[in-house]
PDB file of C-alpha atoms and ligand atoms in Angstrom:
ATOM      1  CA  MET M   1       7.115  83.219 -40.906  1.00  0.00           C
ATOM      2  CA  THR M   2       7.098  82.541 -37.159  1.00  0.00           C
ATOM      3  CA  THR M   3       3.456  83.164 -36.334  1.00  0.00           C
ATOM      4  CA  GLN M   4       1.492  80.729 -34.195  1.00  0.00           C
ATOM      5  CA  ASN M   5      -0.836  79.824 -37.024  1.00  0.00           C
ATOM      6  CA  LYS M   6      -0.597  76.351 -38.464  1.00  0.00           C
ATOM      7  CA  THR M   7      -0.866  75.797 -42.172  1.00  0.00           C
ATOM      8  CA  ALA M   8      -1.919  72.857 -44.310  1.00  0.00           C
ATOM      9  CA  VAL M   9      -0.770  72.691 -47.928  1.00  0.00           C
ATOM     10  CA  VAL M  10      -3.193  70.708 -50.097  1.00  0.00           C
ATOM     11  CA  THR M  11      -2.353  69.817 -53.686  1.00  0.00           C
ATOM     12  CA  GLY M  12      -5.096  69.103 -56.180  1.00  0.00           C
ATOM     13  CA  ALA M  13      -7.349  71.292 -54.054  1.00  0.00           C
ATOM     14  CA  SER M  14      -9.532  72.674 -56.835  1.00  0.00           C
ATOM     15  CA  ALA M  15     -11.812  69.616 -56.932  1.00  0.00           C
ATOM     16  CA  GLY M  16     -12.666  66.221 -55.488  1.00  0.00           C
ATOM     17  CA  LEU M  17     -10.717  64.870 -52.535  1.00  0.00           C
ATOM     18  CA  GLY M  18      -8.423  67.897 -52.369  1.00  0.00           C
ATOM     19  CA  ALA M  19     -11.323  70.334 -52.012  1.00  0.00           C
ATOM     20  CA  ALA M  20     -12.798  68.107 -49.283  1.00  0.00           C
ATOM     21  CA  TYR M  21      -9.429  68.026 -47.465  1.00  0.00           C
ATOM     22  CA  ALA M  22      -9.267  71.814 -47.678  1.00  0.00           C
ATOM     23  CA  GLN M  23     -12.697  72.212 -46.070  1.00  0.00           C
ATOM     24  CA  ARG M  24     -12.027  69.703 -43.311  1.00  0.00           C
ATOM     25  CA  LEU M  25      -8.564  71.017 -42.460  1.00  0.00           C
ATOM     26  CA  ALA M  26      -9.928  74.572 -42.255  1.00  0.00           C
ATOM     27  CA  ASP M  27     -12.600  73.225 -39.894  1.00  0.00           C
ATOM     28  CA  ARG M  28      -9.738  71.815 -37.808  1.00  0.00           C
ATOM     29  CA  GLY M  29      -8.188  75.279 -37.500  1.00  0.00           C
ATOM     30  CA  TYR M  30      -5.560  75.192 -40.225  1.00  0.00           C
ATOM     31  CA  ASP M  31      -4.779  78.075 -42.520  1.00  0.00           C
ATOM     32  CA  LEU M  32      -4.444  76.777 -46.035  1.00  0.00           C
ATOM     33  CA  VAL M  33      -2.282  76.901 -49.118  1.00  0.00           C
ATOM     34  CA  LEU M  34      -4.305  75.462 -51.981  1.00  0.00           C
ATOM     35  CA  VAL M  35      -2.462  74.208 -55.055  1.00  0.00           C
ATOM     36  CA  ALA M  36      -3.803  73.202 -58.486  1.00  0.00           C
ATOM     37  CA  ARG M  37      -3.710  74.549 -62.043  1.00  0.00           C
ATOM     38  CA  ASN M  38      -7.146  76.189 -62.164  1.00  0.00           C
ATOM     39  CA  ALA M  39      -6.754  79.519 -60.343  1.00  0.00           C
ATOM     40  CA  ALA M  40     -10.420  80.506 -60.698  1.00  0.00           C
ATOM     41  CA  ARG M  41     -11.647  77.330 -59.027  1.00  0.00           C
ATOM     42  CA  LEU M  42      -9.052  77.665 -56.278  1.00  0.00           C
ATOM     43  CA  GLU M  43     -10.113  81.261 -55.633  1.00  0.00           C
ATOM     44  CA  THR M  44     -13.798  80.299 -55.454  1.00  0.00           C
ATOM     45  CA  LEU M  45     -13.004  77.584 -52.904  1.00  0.00           C
ATOM     46  CA  ALA M  46     -10.678  79.880 -50.972  1.00  0.00           C
ATOM     47  CA  ALA M  47     -13.363  82.591 -50.738  1.00  0.00           C
ATOM     48  CA  ASP M  48     -15.894  80.032 -49.514  1.00  0.00           C
ATOM     49  CA  ILE M  49     -13.518  78.722 -46.834  1.00  0.00           C
ATOM     50  CA  ARG M  50     -12.449  82.215 -45.715  1.00  0.00           C
ATOM     51  CA  GLY M  51     -16.093  83.273 -45.397  1.00  0.00           C
ATOM     52  CA  ARG M  52     -17.195  80.113 -43.631  1.00  0.00           C
ATOM     53  CA  THR M  53     -14.284  79.588 -41.237  1.00  0.00           C
ATOM     54  CA  GLY M  54     -12.303  82.841 -41.081  1.00  0.00           C
ATOM     55  CA  ARG M  55      -9.095  80.943 -41.855  1.00  0.00           C
ATOM     56  CA  ALA M  56      -6.379  82.505 -44.020  1.00  0.00           C
ATOM     57  CA  VAL M  57      -6.286  80.811 -47.412  1.00  0.00           C
ATOM     58  CA  ASP M  58      -3.600  81.367 -50.061  1.00  0.00           C
ATOM     59  CA  ILE M  59      -3.788  79.896 -53.514  1.00  0.00           C
ATOM     60  CA  VAL M  60      -0.878  78.826 -55.687  1.00  0.00           C
ATOM     61  CA  ALA M  61      -1.873  78.136 -59.281  1.00  0.00           C
ATOM     62  CA  ALA M  62       0.742  75.678 -60.479  1.00  0.00           C
ATOM     63  CA  ASP M  63       1.080  72.760 -62.836  1.00  0.00           C
ATOM     64  CA  LEU M  64       2.990  70.299 -60.683  1.00  0.00           C
ATOM     65  CA  THR M  65       4.451  68.606 -63.754  1.00  0.00           C
ATOM     66  CA  ASP M  66       6.209  71.827 -64.748  1.00  0.00           C
ATOM     67  CA  ALA M  67       9.665  72.309 -63.205  1.00  0.00           C
ATOM     68  CA  ALA M  68       9.426  76.086 -62.820  1.00  0.00           C
ATOM     69  CA  GLN M  69       5.907  75.948 -61.378  1.00  0.00           C
ATOM     70  CA  ILE M  70       6.551  73.140 -58.891  1.00  0.00           C
ATOM     71  CA  SER M  71       9.612  75.023 -57.637  1.00  0.00           C
ATOM     72  CA  VAL M  72       7.287  77.792 -56.371  1.00  0.00           C
ATOM     73  CA  VAL M  73       5.450  75.249 -54.233  1.00  0.00           C
ATOM     74  CA  GLU M  74       8.700  73.642 -53.091  1.00  0.00           C
ATOM     75  CA  GLU M  75      10.016  77.043 -51.997  1.00  0.00           C
ATOM     76  CA  ARG M  76       6.865  77.689 -49.952  1.00  0.00           C
ATOM     77  CA  LEU M  77       7.200  74.266 -48.299  1.00  0.00           C
ATOM     78  CA  ARG M  78      10.864  74.908 -47.483  1.00  0.00           C
ATOM     79  CA  THR M  79      10.459  78.415 -46.088  1.00  0.00           C
ATOM     80  CA  ASP M  80       7.014  78.709 -44.488  1.00  0.00           C
ATOM     81  CA  GLU M  81       7.588  77.657 -40.878  1.00  0.00           C
ATOM     82  CA  SER M  82       3.859  77.530 -40.198  1.00  0.00           C
ATOM     83  CA  VAL M  83       3.430  74.476 -42.469  1.00  0.00           C
ATOM     84  CA  GLU M  84       2.345  71.484 -40.397  1.00  0.00           C
ATOM     85  CA  ILE M  85       0.542  69.338 -42.953  1.00  0.00           C
ATOM     86  CA  LEU M  86       1.220  68.539 -46.587  1.00  0.00           C
ATOM     87  CA  VAL M  87      -1.540  66.631 -48.350  1.00  0.00           C
ATOM     88  CA  ASN M  88      -0.054  65.180 -51.544  1.00  0.00           C
ATOM     89  CA  ASN M  89      -3.376  64.625 -53.263  1.00  0.00           C
ATOM     90  CA  ALA M  90      -2.987  65.948 -56.830  1.00  0.00           C
ATOM     91  CA  GLY M  91      -3.116  63.033 -59.200  1.00  0.00           C
ATOM     92  CA  GLY M  92      -4.673  61.651 -62.311  1.00  0.00           C
ATOM     93  CA  GLY M  93      -5.738  58.316 -63.758  1.00  0.00           C
ATOM     94  CA  LEU M  94      -5.287  56.458 -66.999  1.00  0.00           C
ATOM     95  CA  PHE M  95      -6.974  53.125 -67.575  1.00  0.00           C
ATOM     96  CA  THR M  96      -5.934  51.661 -70.932  1.00  0.00           C
ATOM     97  CA  PRO M  97      -3.894  48.598 -71.848  1.00  0.00           C
ATOM     98  CA  LEU M  98      -0.251  49.622 -72.167  1.00  0.00           C
ATOM     99  CA  ALA M  99      -0.078  48.226 -75.711  1.00  0.00           C
ATOM    100  CA  VAL M 100      -2.499  50.931 -76.858  1.00  0.00           C
ATOM    101  CA  SER M 101      -1.349  53.663 -74.483  1.00  0.00           C
ATOM    102  CA  ASP M 102       0.374  56.869 -75.408  1.00  0.00           C
ATOM    103  CA  ALA M 103       3.868  56.914 -73.874  1.00  0.00           C
ATOM    104  CA  ALA M 104       3.736  60.670 -73.349  1.00  0.00           C
ATOM    105  CA  ALA M 105       0.472  60.350 -71.401  1.00  0.00           C
ATOM    106  CA  SER M 106       2.025  57.633 -69.211  1.00  0.00           C
ATOM    107  CA  GLU M 107       5.056  59.825 -68.607  1.00  0.00           C
ATOM    108  CA  ALA M 108       2.867  62.788 -67.661  1.00  0.00           C
ATOM    109  CA  LEU M 109       0.949  60.596 -65.208  1.00  0.00           C
ATOM    110  CA  ILE M 110       4.182  59.386 -63.610  1.00  0.00           C
ATOM    111  CA  ASN M 111       5.401  62.984 -63.374  1.00  0.00           C
ATOM    112  CA  LEU M 112       2.255  64.026 -61.534  1.00  0.00           C
ATOM    113  CA  ASN M 113       1.532  60.967 -59.381  1.00  0.00           C
ATOM    114  CA  VAL M 114       5.137  60.075 -58.529  1.00  0.00           C
ATOM    115  CA  THR M 115       7.676  62.790 -59.272  1.00  0.00           C
ATOM    116  CA  SER M 116       5.759  65.790 -57.959  1.00  0.00           C
ATOM    117  CA  LEU M 117       4.744  63.944 -54.779  1.00  0.00           C
ATOM    118  CA  THR M 118       8.362  62.957 -54.192  1.00  0.00           C
ATOM    119  CA  ARG M 119       9.660  66.482 -54.807  1.00  0.00           C
ATOM    120  CA  LEU M 120       7.099  68.131 -52.528  1.00  0.00           C
ATOM    121  CA  THR M 121       7.706  65.628 -49.726  1.00  0.00           C
ATOM    122  CA  THR M 122      11.447  66.173 -50.073  1.00  0.00           C
ATOM    123  CA  ALA M 123      10.892  69.925 -49.806  1.00  0.00           C
ATOM    124  CA  VAL M 124       8.711  69.812 -46.685  1.00  0.00           C
ATOM    125  CA  LEU M 125      10.391  67.116 -44.585  1.00  0.00           C
ATOM    126  CA  PRO M 126      13.497  68.976 -43.368  1.00  0.00           C
ATOM    127  CA  GLY M 127      11.335  71.746 -41.889  1.00  0.00           C
ATOM    128  CA  LEU M 128       8.883  69.347 -40.279  1.00  0.00           C
ATOM    129  CA  THR M 129      11.640  67.258 -38.703  1.00  0.00           C
ATOM    130  CA  ALA M 130      13.522  70.383 -37.535  1.00  0.00           C
ATOM    131  CA  ARG M 131      10.337  71.737 -35.919  1.00  0.00           C
ATOM    132  CA  GLY M 132       9.582  68.311 -34.449  1.00  0.00           C
ATOM    133  CA  ARG M 133       6.010  68.097 -35.644  1.00  0.00           C
ATOM    134  CA  GLY M 134       3.910  67.656 -38.727  1.00  0.00           C
ATOM    135  CA  THR M 135       2.208  65.281 -41.101  1.00  0.00           C
ATOM    136  CA  VAL M 136       2.517  64.258 -44.721  1.00  0.00           C
ATOM    137  CA  VAL M 137      -0.598  62.635 -46.172  1.00  0.00           C
ATOM    138  CA  ASN M 138       0.056  60.782 -49.418  1.00  0.00           C
ATOM    139  CA  VAL M 139      -3.036  59.865 -51.430  1.00  0.00           C
ATOM    140  CA  SER M 140      -2.391  56.471 -52.983  1.00  0.00           C
ATOM    141  CA  SER M 141      -5.208  54.193 -54.150  1.00  0.00           C
ATOM    142  CA  ALA M 142      -6.825  50.837 -53.602  1.00  0.00           C
ATOM    143  CA  LEU M 143      -5.391  50.099 -57.033  1.00  0.00           C
ATOM    144  CA  ALA M 144      -1.949  49.985 -55.431  1.00  0.00           C
ATOM    145  CA  LEU M 145      -3.153  46.610 -54.140  1.00  0.00           C
ATOM    146  CA  ASN M 146      -5.890  45.700 -56.628  1.00  0.00           C
ATOM    147  CA  ILE M 147      -3.808  45.457 -59.784  1.00  0.00           C
ATOM    148  CA  LEU M 148      -5.786  45.334 -63.046  1.00  0.00           C
ATOM    149  CA  PRO M 149      -4.944  44.658 -66.717  1.00  0.00           C
ATOM    150  CA  VAL M 150      -5.617  48.319 -67.586  1.00  0.00           C
ATOM    151  CA  SER M 151      -3.800  49.806 -64.618  1.00  0.00           C
ATOM    152  CA  ALA M 152      -0.128  49.040 -65.283  1.00  0.00           C
ATOM    153  CA  VAL M 153       0.968  52.663 -65.059  1.00  0.00           C
ATOM    154  CA  TYR M 154      -1.684  53.912 -62.629  1.00  0.00           C
ATOM    155  CA  SER M 155      -1.285  51.000 -60.193  1.00  0.00           C
ATOM    156  CA  GLY M 156       2.482  51.340 -60.575  1.00  0.00           C
ATOM    157  CA  THR M 157       2.342  54.998 -59.555  1.00  0.00           C
ATOM    158  CA  LYS M 158       0.065  54.310 -56.612  1.00  0.00           C
ATOM    159  CA  SER M 159       2.167  51.330 -55.450  1.00  0.00           C
ATOM    160  CA  TYR M 160       5.086  53.753 -55.505  1.00  0.00           C
ATOM    161  CA  VAL M 161       3.140  56.151 -53.276  1.00  0.00           C
ATOM    162  CA  LEU M 162       2.402  53.352 -50.807  1.00  0.00           C
ATOM    163  CA  THR M 163       5.970  52.010 -50.786  1.00  0.00           C
ATOM    164  CA  PHE M 164       7.474  55.505 -50.588  1.00  0.00           C
ATOM    165  CA  SER M 165       5.228  56.265 -47.611  1.00  0.00           C
ATOM    166  CA  GLN M 166       6.083  53.013 -45.837  1.00  0.00           C
ATOM    167  CA  ALA M 167       9.811  53.609 -46.298  1.00  0.00           C
ATOM    168  CA  LEU M 168       9.453  57.146 -44.907  1.00  0.00           C
ATOM    169  CA  GLN M 169       7.510  55.763 -41.940  1.00  0.00           C
ATOM    170  CA  GLN M 170      10.583  53.669 -41.159  1.00  0.00           C
ATOM    171  CA  GLU M 171      12.949  56.577 -41.777  1.00  0.00           C
ATOM    172  CA  LEU M 172      10.889  58.716 -39.373  1.00  0.00           C
ATOM    173  CA  ALA M 173      10.241  56.013 -36.788  1.00  0.00           C
ATOM    174  CA  GLU M 174      12.051  58.027 -34.083  1.00  0.00           C
ATOM    175  CA  SER M 175      10.542  61.357 -35.197  1.00  0.00           C
ATOM    176  CA  PRO M 176       7.187  62.868 -34.197  1.00  0.00           C
ATOM    177  CA  VAL M 177       6.587  63.576 -37.899  1.00  0.00           C
ATOM    178  CA  VAL M 178       3.877  61.301 -39.310  1.00  0.00           C
ATOM    179  CA  VAL M 179       3.487  59.978 -42.855  1.00  0.00           C
ATOM    180  CA  GLN M 180       0.098  58.487 -43.729  1.00  0.00           C
ATOM    181  CA  ALA M 181      -0.804  56.696 -46.954  1.00  0.00           C
ATOM    182  CA  VAL M 182      -4.489  56.767 -47.920  1.00  0.00           C
ATOM    183  CA  LEU M 183      -5.857  54.111 -50.274  1.00  0.00           C
ATOM    184  CA  PRO M 184      -9.361  55.042 -51.446  1.00  0.00           C
ATOM    185  CA  GLY M 185     -11.392  52.764 -53.683  1.00  0.00           C
ATOM    186  CA  ALA M 186     -13.576  54.350 -56.338  1.00  0.00           C
ATOM    187  CA  VAL M 187     -14.649  57.891 -55.410  1.00  0.00           C
ATOM    188  CA  ARG M 188     -17.290  59.982 -57.164  1.00  0.00           C
ATOM    189  CA  THR M 189     -15.102  62.813 -58.569  1.00  0.00           C
ATOM    190  CA  GLU M 190     -14.029  64.295 -61.902  1.00  0.00           C
ATOM    191  CA  PHE M 191     -11.028  61.952 -61.794  1.00  0.00           C
ATOM    192  CA  TRP M 192     -12.888  59.518 -64.041  1.00  0.00           C
ATOM    193  CA  ASP M 193     -13.515  61.985 -66.884  1.00  0.00           C
ATOM    194  CA  GLY M 194     -11.177  61.035 -69.726  1.00  0.00           C
ATOM    195  CA  SER M 195      -9.473  58.367 -67.624  1.00  0.00           C
ATOM    196  CA  GLY M 196     -10.467  55.542 -69.946  1.00  0.00           C
ATOM    197  CA  ALA M 197     -12.759  53.981 -67.319  1.00  0.00           C
ATOM    198  CA  ASP M 198     -16.463  54.629 -66.775  1.00  0.00           C
ATOM    199  CA  LEU M 199     -17.503  55.201 -63.175  1.00  0.00           C
ATOM    200  CA  GLY M 200     -21.103  54.687 -64.302  1.00  0.00           C
ATOM    201  CA  ALA M 201     -20.301  51.033 -65.029  1.00  0.00           C
ATOM    202  CA  PHE M 202     -19.574  50.397 -61.331  1.00  0.00           C
ATOM    203  CA  PRO M 203     -22.303  49.375 -58.913  1.00  0.00           C
ATOM    204  CA  ASP M 204     -23.278  52.255 -56.666  1.00  0.00           C
ATOM    205  CA  GLU M 205     -22.180  50.319 -53.566  1.00  0.00           C
ATOM    206  CA  TRP M 206     -18.557  50.423 -54.808  1.00  0.00           C
ATOM    207  CA  ILE M 207     -18.430  54.214 -54.936  1.00  0.00           C
ATOM    208  CA  MET M 208     -17.669  56.474 -51.961  1.00  0.00           C
ATOM    209  CA  SER M 209     -18.178  60.241 -51.753  1.00  0.00           C
ATOM    210  CA  ALA M 210     -15.113  62.496 -51.477  1.00  0.00           C
ATOM    211  CA  ASP M 211     -16.333  63.799 -48.110  1.00  0.00           C
ATOM    212  CA  ASP M 212     -16.636  60.274 -46.705  1.00  0.00           C
ATOM    213  CA  VAL M 213     -13.151  59.351 -47.956  1.00  0.00           C
ATOM    214  CA  VAL M 214     -11.587  62.415 -46.336  1.00  0.00           C
ATOM    215  CA  ASP M 215     -13.506  62.015 -43.079  1.00  0.00           C
ATOM    216  CA  ALA M 216     -12.379  58.372 -42.884  1.00  0.00           C
ATOM    217  CA  ALA M 217      -8.787  59.284 -43.762  1.00  0.00           C
ATOM    218  CA  LEU M 218      -8.673  61.964 -41.049  1.00  0.00           C
ATOM    219  CA  ALA M 219     -10.263  59.585 -38.540  1.00  0.00           C
ATOM    220  CA  GLY M 220      -7.575  57.049 -39.469  1.00  0.00           C
ATOM    221  CA  LEU M 221      -4.903  59.703 -38.982  1.00  0.00           C
ATOM    222  CA  ASP M 222      -6.367  60.636 -35.585  1.00  0.00           C
ATOM    223  CA  ALA M 223      -6.316  56.941 -34.642  1.00  0.00           C
ATOM    224  CA  GLY M 224      -2.627  56.673 -35.546  1.00  0.00           C
ATOM    225  CA  GLU M 225      -3.120  54.576 -38.689  1.00  0.00           C
ATOM    226  CA  LEU M 226      -0.158  54.874 -41.049  1.00  0.00           C
ATOM    227  CA  VAL M 227      -2.088  53.241 -43.869  1.00  0.00           C
ATOM    228  CA  THR M 228      -5.783  54.016 -44.169  1.00  0.00           C
ATOM    229  CA  ILE M 229      -8.080  52.125 -46.523  1.00  0.00           C
ATOM    230  CA  PRO M 230     -11.401  53.936 -46.071  1.00  0.00           C
ATOM    231  CA  SER M 231     -13.652  51.079 -47.192  1.00  0.00           C
ATOM    232  CA  LEU M 232     -11.823  48.201 -45.486  1.00  0.00           C
ATOM    233  CA  PRO M 233     -14.085  46.892 -42.699  1.00  0.00           C
ATOM    234  CA  GLN M 234     -11.303  45.244 -40.658  1.00  0.00           C
ATOM    235  CA  ILE M 235      -7.895  46.919 -40.319  1.00  0.00           C
ATOM    236  CA  SER M 236      -6.653  43.498 -39.201  1.00  0.00           C
ATOM    237  CA  ASP M 237      -6.935  42.384 -42.860  1.00  0.00           C
ATOM    238  CA  TRP M 238      -4.353  45.010 -43.859  1.00  0.00           C
ATOM    239  CA  GLU M 239      -2.212  44.051 -40.879  1.00  0.00           C
ATOM    240  CA  SER M 240      -2.320  40.377 -41.937  1.00  0.00           C
ATOM    241  CA  PHE M 241      -1.281  41.366 -45.463  1.00  0.00           C
ATOM    242  CA  GLU M 242       1.649  43.341 -44.102  1.00  0.00           C
ATOM    243  CA  LYS M 243       2.622  40.531 -41.768  1.00  0.00           C
ATOM    244  CA  ALA M 244       2.661  38.099 -44.703  1.00  0.00           C
ATOM    245  CA  ARG M 245       5.011  40.449 -46.569  1.00  0.00           C
ATOM    246  CA  GLN M 246       7.280  40.638 -43.530  1.00  0.00           C
ATOM    247  CA  THR M 247       7.510  36.828 -43.356  1.00  0.00           C
ATOM    248  CA  LEU M 248       9.236  36.900 -46.779  1.00  0.00           C
ATOM    249  CA  VAL M 249      11.945  39.288 -45.617  1.00  0.00           C
ATOM    250  CA  PRO M 250      14.404  36.859 -43.950  1.00  0.00           C
ATOM    251  CA  ASN M 251      14.595  34.817 -47.190  1.00  0.00           C
ATOM    252  CA  LEU M 252      14.665  37.627 -49.751  1.00  0.00           C
ATOM    253  CA  SER M 253      18.461  37.787 -49.865  1.00  0.00           C
ATOM    254  CA  LEU M 254      20.466  34.592 -49.302  1.00  0.00           C
ATOM    255  CA  LYS M 255      23.732  33.207 -50.663  1.00  0.00           C
ATOM    256  CA  ALA M 256      22.141  30.050 -52.051  1.00  0.00           C
ATOM    257  CA  PRO M 257      19.374  29.838 -54.661  1.00  0.00           C
ATOM    258  CA  ALA M 258      16.229  28.057 -53.464  1.00  0.00           C
ATOM    259  CA  ASP M 259      16.197  24.252 -53.882  1.00  0.00           C
ATOM    260  CA  ARG M 260      13.610  24.409 -56.677  1.00  0.00           C
ATOM    261  CA  TYR M 261      16.079  26.283 -58.896  1.00  0.00           C
ATOM    262  CA  ARG M 262      18.854  23.707 -58.491  1.00  0.00           C
ATOM    263  CA  GLY M 263      19.154  20.709 -60.774  1.00  0.00           C
TER     264      GLY M 263
HETATM  265  N1  NDP Y 301     -11.522  59.342 -57.712  1.00  0.00           N
HETATM  266  C1  NDP Y 301     -11.135  58.097 -57.391  1.00  0.00           C
HETATM  267  O1  NDP Y 301     -11.835  57.094 -57.634  1.00  0.00           O
HETATM  268  C2  NDP Y 301      -9.829  57.895 -56.701  1.00  0.00           C
HETATM  269  C3  NDP Y 301      -8.850  58.865 -56.651  1.00  0.00           C
HETATM  270  N2  NDP Y 301      -7.667  58.596 -56.042  1.00  0.00           N
HETATM  271  C4  NDP Y 301      -6.612  59.604 -55.994  1.00  0.00           C
HETATM  272  O2  NDP Y 301      -7.101  60.738 -55.294  1.00  0.00           O
HETATM  273  C5  NDP Y 301      -6.402  61.896 -55.718  1.00  0.00           C
HETATM  274  C6  NDP Y 301      -7.393  62.997 -55.984  1.00  0.00           C
HETATM  275  O3  NDP Y 301      -8.242  62.565 -57.024  1.00  0.00           O
HETATM  276  P1  NDP Y 301      -9.730  63.084 -57.216  1.00  0.00           P
HETATM  277  O4  NDP Y 301     -10.065  64.093 -56.216  1.00  0.00           O
HETATM  278  O5  NDP Y 301     -10.588  61.901 -57.359  1.00  0.00           O
HETATM  279  O6  NDP Y 301      -9.576  63.726 -58.673  1.00  0.00           O
HETATM  280  P2  NDP Y 301     -10.105  65.080 -59.302  1.00  0.00           P
HETATM  281  O7  NDP Y 301      -9.897  64.910 -60.771  1.00  0.00           O
HETATM  282  O8  NDP Y 301     -11.449  65.421 -58.799  1.00  0.00           O
HETATM  283  O9  NDP Y 301      -9.074  66.158 -58.737  1.00  0.00           O
HETATM  284  C7  NDP Y 301      -7.734  66.128 -59.109  1.00  0.00           C
HETATM  285  C8  NDP Y 301      -7.060  67.386 -58.595  1.00  0.00           C
HETATM  286  O10 NDP Y 301      -5.696  67.396 -59.016  1.00  0.00           O
HETATM  287  C9  NDP Y 301      -5.427  68.629 -59.703  1.00  0.00           C
HETATM  288  N3  NDP Y 301      -4.435  68.405 -60.735  1.00  0.00           N
HETATM  289  C10 NDP Y 301      -4.524  67.581 -61.807  1.00  0.00           C
HETATM  290  N4  NDP Y 301      -3.433  67.669 -62.557  1.00  0.00           N
HETATM  291  C11 NDP Y 301      -2.613  68.579 -61.957  1.00  0.00           C
HETATM  292  C12 NDP Y 301      -1.338  69.124 -62.258  1.00  0.00           C
HETATM  293  N5  NDP Y 301      -0.663  68.756 -63.348  1.00  0.00           N
HETATM  294  N6  NDP Y 301      -0.811  70.031 -61.416  1.00  0.00           N
HETATM  295  C13 NDP Y 301      -1.482  70.418 -60.316  1.00  0.00           C
HETATM  296  N7  NDP Y 301      -2.685  69.941 -59.975  1.00  0.00           N
HETATM  297  C14 NDP Y 301      -3.248  69.045 -60.790  1.00  0.00           C
HETATM  298  C15 NDP Y 301      -6.776  69.049 -60.270  1.00  0.00           C
HETATM  299  O11 NDP Y 301      -6.890  70.440 -60.424  1.00  0.00           O
HETATM  300  P3  NDP Y 301      -6.564  71.287 -61.752  1.00  0.00           P
HETATM  301  O12 NDP Y 301      -7.231  70.615 -62.893  1.00  0.00           O
HETATM  302  O13 NDP Y 301      -7.124  72.638 -61.399  1.00  0.00           O
HETATM  303  O14 NDP Y 301      -5.083  71.303 -61.842  1.00  0.00           O
HETATM  304  C16 NDP Y 301      -7.696  68.638 -59.124  1.00  0.00           C
HETATM  305  O15 NDP Y 301      -7.690  69.633 -58.124  1.00  0.00           O
HETATM  306  C17 NDP Y 301      -5.559  61.467 -56.918  1.00  0.00           C
HETATM  307  O16 NDP Y 301      -4.226  61.280 -56.489  1.00  0.00           O
HETATM  308  C18 NDP Y 301      -6.177  60.136 -57.333  1.00  0.00           C
HETATM  309  O17 NDP Y 301      -5.239  59.280 -57.949  1.00  0.00           O
HETATM  310  C19 NDP Y 301      -7.421  57.417 -55.411  1.00  0.00           C
HETATM  311  C20 NDP Y 301      -8.352  56.433 -55.409  1.00  0.00           C
HETATM  312  C21 NDP Y 301      -9.628  56.591 -56.064  1.00  0.00           C
HETATM  313  C1  AKB Y 302      -9.484  52.321 -56.732  1.00  0.00           C
HETATM  314  C2  AKB Y 302     -10.237  52.885 -57.818  1.00  0.00           C
HETATM  315  O1  AKB Y 302     -11.203  52.320 -58.232  1.00  0.00           O
HETATM  316  C3  AKB Y 302      -9.852  54.155 -58.440  1.00  0.00           C
HETATM  317  N1  AKB Y 302      -9.922  53.967 -59.803  1.00  0.00           N
HETATM  318  C4  AKB Y 302      -8.521  54.790 -58.263  1.00  0.00           C
HETATM  319  O2  AKB Y 302      -8.346  55.753 -58.928  1.00  0.00           O
HETATM  320  O3  AKB Y 302      -7.627  54.418 -57.597  1.00  0.00           O
END
């Protein structure tokens, strides 16, 4: 495809943050490829966006934890030269102590939150770098940083998304291709249903709307932020955190153990 249209691929587009990304990116002039399992919901959203904006909207009904189904999305990302943005948003949550967790459920969560995001990014990057433009948005979570007793697997997956994104930012430092990590706090979506946590137990002032999260994330992207935390009042707090991490680096690999470990 060598048309002049520009396409955004949004995973987890049938609800929540993904549906909000789809609307906003169509408003910004992108044609869309919407990915999720529920074809009927995707088609309803696609019809709404086509009618409202006139953009071309394709849907791909795929379970991103299924090898055959994710390969359809990977193929589209590899071959569609109009793709300029991939929003890796599809994800789930599980908030139970590991000791009482189901290993298969943890594995499924890792497959969705980590493996599928990695595979889709791997599929899209060669084309973006060859064309010299494009963006990958990886939806992480505030729980990548705010680590809780019930979030061993979930926080682990979202820390992966943050670290993966930061490593890619270094890999692509000389490239015009941008990788942004987005770390929302609690958002009012269906994510919480069956997650093991009750959104209703949170004070209202902790909970952001999906539209506000996406508007903040896109504003952060426009401002050149590589890590966007929609609720964080001062970006300098994130920068201080990162700077503190960097101060460890010169001493993270040395020949001699630290004095406190020597008798
Ligand atoms: N809600 C919150 O408080 C927060 C959410 N996040 C992150 O934001 C992202 C979006 O979550 P949110 O919008 O809240 O959640 P929702 O539950 O509202 O939406 C999740 C989306 O992912 C899709 N999805 C789920 N499983 C699969 C699968 N196996 N294959 C393909 N698509 C799938 C769902 O569609 P379908 O069922 O049709 O497949 C749906 O479109 C997630 O990565 C989440 O971790 C981060 C911080 C806070
Ligand atoms: C940060 C949150 O509260 C949220 N549970 C999430 O899914 O990451």
